[in-house]
mmCIF file of C-alpha atoms in Angstrom:
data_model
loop_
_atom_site.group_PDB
_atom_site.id
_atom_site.type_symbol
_atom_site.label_atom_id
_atom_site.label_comp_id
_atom_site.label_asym_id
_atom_site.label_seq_id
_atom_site.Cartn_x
_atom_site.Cartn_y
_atom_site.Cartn_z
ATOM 1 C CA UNK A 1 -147.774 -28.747 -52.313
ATOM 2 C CA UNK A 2 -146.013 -27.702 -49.119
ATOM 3 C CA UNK A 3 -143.947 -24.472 -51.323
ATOM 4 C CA UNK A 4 -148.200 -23.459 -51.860
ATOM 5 C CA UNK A 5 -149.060 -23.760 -48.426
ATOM 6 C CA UNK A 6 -145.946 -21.628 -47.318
ATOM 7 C CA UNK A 7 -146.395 -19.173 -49.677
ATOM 8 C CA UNK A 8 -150.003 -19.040 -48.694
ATOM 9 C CA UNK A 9 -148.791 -18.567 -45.373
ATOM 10 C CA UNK A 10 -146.275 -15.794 -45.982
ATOM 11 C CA UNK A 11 -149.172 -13.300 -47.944
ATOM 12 C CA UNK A 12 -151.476 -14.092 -45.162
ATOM 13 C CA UNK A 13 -148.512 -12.559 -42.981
ATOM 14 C CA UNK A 14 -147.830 -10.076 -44.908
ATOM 15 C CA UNK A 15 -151.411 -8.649 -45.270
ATOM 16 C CA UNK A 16 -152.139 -8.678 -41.945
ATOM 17 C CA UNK A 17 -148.811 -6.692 -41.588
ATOM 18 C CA UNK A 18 -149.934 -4.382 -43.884
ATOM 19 C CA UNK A 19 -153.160 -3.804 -42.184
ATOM 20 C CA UNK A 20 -151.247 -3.514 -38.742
ATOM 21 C CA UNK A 21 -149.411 -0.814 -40.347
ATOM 22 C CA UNK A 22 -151.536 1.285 -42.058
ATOM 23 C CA UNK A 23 -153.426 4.261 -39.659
ATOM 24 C CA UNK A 24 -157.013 5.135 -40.796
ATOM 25 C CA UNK A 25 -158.228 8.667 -40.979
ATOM 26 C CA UNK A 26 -160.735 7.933 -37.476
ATOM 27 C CA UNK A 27 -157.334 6.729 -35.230
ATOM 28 C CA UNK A 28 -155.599 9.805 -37.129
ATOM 29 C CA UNK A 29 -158.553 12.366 -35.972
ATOM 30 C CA UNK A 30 -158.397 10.661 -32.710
ATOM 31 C CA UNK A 31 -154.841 11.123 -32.329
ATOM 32 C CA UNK A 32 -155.095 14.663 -33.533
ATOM 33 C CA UNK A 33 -157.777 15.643 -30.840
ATOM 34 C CA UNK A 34 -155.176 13.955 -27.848
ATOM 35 C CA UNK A 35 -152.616 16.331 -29.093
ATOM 36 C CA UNK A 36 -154.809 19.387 -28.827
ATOM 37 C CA UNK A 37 -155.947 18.258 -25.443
ATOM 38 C CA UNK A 38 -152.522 17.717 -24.669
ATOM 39 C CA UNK A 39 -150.715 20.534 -25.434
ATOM 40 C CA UNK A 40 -153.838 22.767 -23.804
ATOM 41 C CA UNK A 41 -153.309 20.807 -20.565
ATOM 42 C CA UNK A 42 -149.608 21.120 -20.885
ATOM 43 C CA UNK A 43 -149.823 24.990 -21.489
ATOM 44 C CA UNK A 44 -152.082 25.637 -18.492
ATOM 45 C CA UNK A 45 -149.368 23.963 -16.168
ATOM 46 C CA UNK A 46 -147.944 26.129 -13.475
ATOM 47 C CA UNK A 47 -144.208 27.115 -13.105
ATOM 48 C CA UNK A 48 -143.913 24.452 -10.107
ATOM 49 C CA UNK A 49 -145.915 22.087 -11.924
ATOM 50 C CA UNK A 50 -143.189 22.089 -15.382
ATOM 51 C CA UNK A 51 -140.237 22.025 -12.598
ATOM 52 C CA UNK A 52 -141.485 18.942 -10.954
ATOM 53 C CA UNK A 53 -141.515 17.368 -14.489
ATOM 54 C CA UNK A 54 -138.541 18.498 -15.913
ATOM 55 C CA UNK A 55 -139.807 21.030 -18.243
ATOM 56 C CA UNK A 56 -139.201 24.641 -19.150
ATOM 57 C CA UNK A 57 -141.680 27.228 -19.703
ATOM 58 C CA UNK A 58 -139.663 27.991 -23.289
ATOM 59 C CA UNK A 59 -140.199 24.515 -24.404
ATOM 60 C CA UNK A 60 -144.193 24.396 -23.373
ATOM 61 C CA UNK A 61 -144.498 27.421 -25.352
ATOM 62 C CA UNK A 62 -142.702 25.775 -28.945
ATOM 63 C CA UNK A 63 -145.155 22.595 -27.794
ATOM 64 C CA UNK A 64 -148.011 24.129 -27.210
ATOM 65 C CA UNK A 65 -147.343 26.487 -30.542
ATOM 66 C CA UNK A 66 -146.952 23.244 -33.119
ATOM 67 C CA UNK A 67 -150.087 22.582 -35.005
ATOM 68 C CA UNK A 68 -152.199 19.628 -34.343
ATOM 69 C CA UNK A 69 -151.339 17.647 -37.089
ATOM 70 C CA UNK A 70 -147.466 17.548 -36.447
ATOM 71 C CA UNK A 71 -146.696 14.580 -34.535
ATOM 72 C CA UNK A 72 -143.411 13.156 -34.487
ATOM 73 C CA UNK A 73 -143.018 10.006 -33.202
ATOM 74 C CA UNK A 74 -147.153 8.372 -34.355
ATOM 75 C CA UNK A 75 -147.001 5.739 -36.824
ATOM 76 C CA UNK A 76 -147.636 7.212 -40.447
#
């Protein structure tokens, strides 16, 4: 009786794990409109702007030039 219980216990875990895990395609479309935004706010930065941050104009431009959809770092 107890072995059932924990079991029961573990898939419940493990589903909800599962559910944490997976992205749907809204949060995905979501995410993919924050990059845009992003890397159009990030591009209209002035030269002081990227200094006081730490960033060069060279790597705005490869930023700025990746397509939406290319997002290291977002859960898959």
């Amino acid at each position: 009786m107890e072995c059932s219980v924990i079991c029961h216990q573990n898939a419940q875990r493990q589903q909800a794990e599962q559910r944490a895990n997976t992205v749907t395609w809204r949060e995905r479309l979501y995410r993919w409109r924050q990059l845009r935004r992003e890397r159009y706010a990030l591009r209209h930065l002035s030269d002081d702007m990227l200094k006081d941050i730490g960033i060069s104009r060279e790597a705005v431009q490869r930023e700025s030039h990746r397509p939406f959809w290319d997002d290291r770092g977002w859960r898959r």
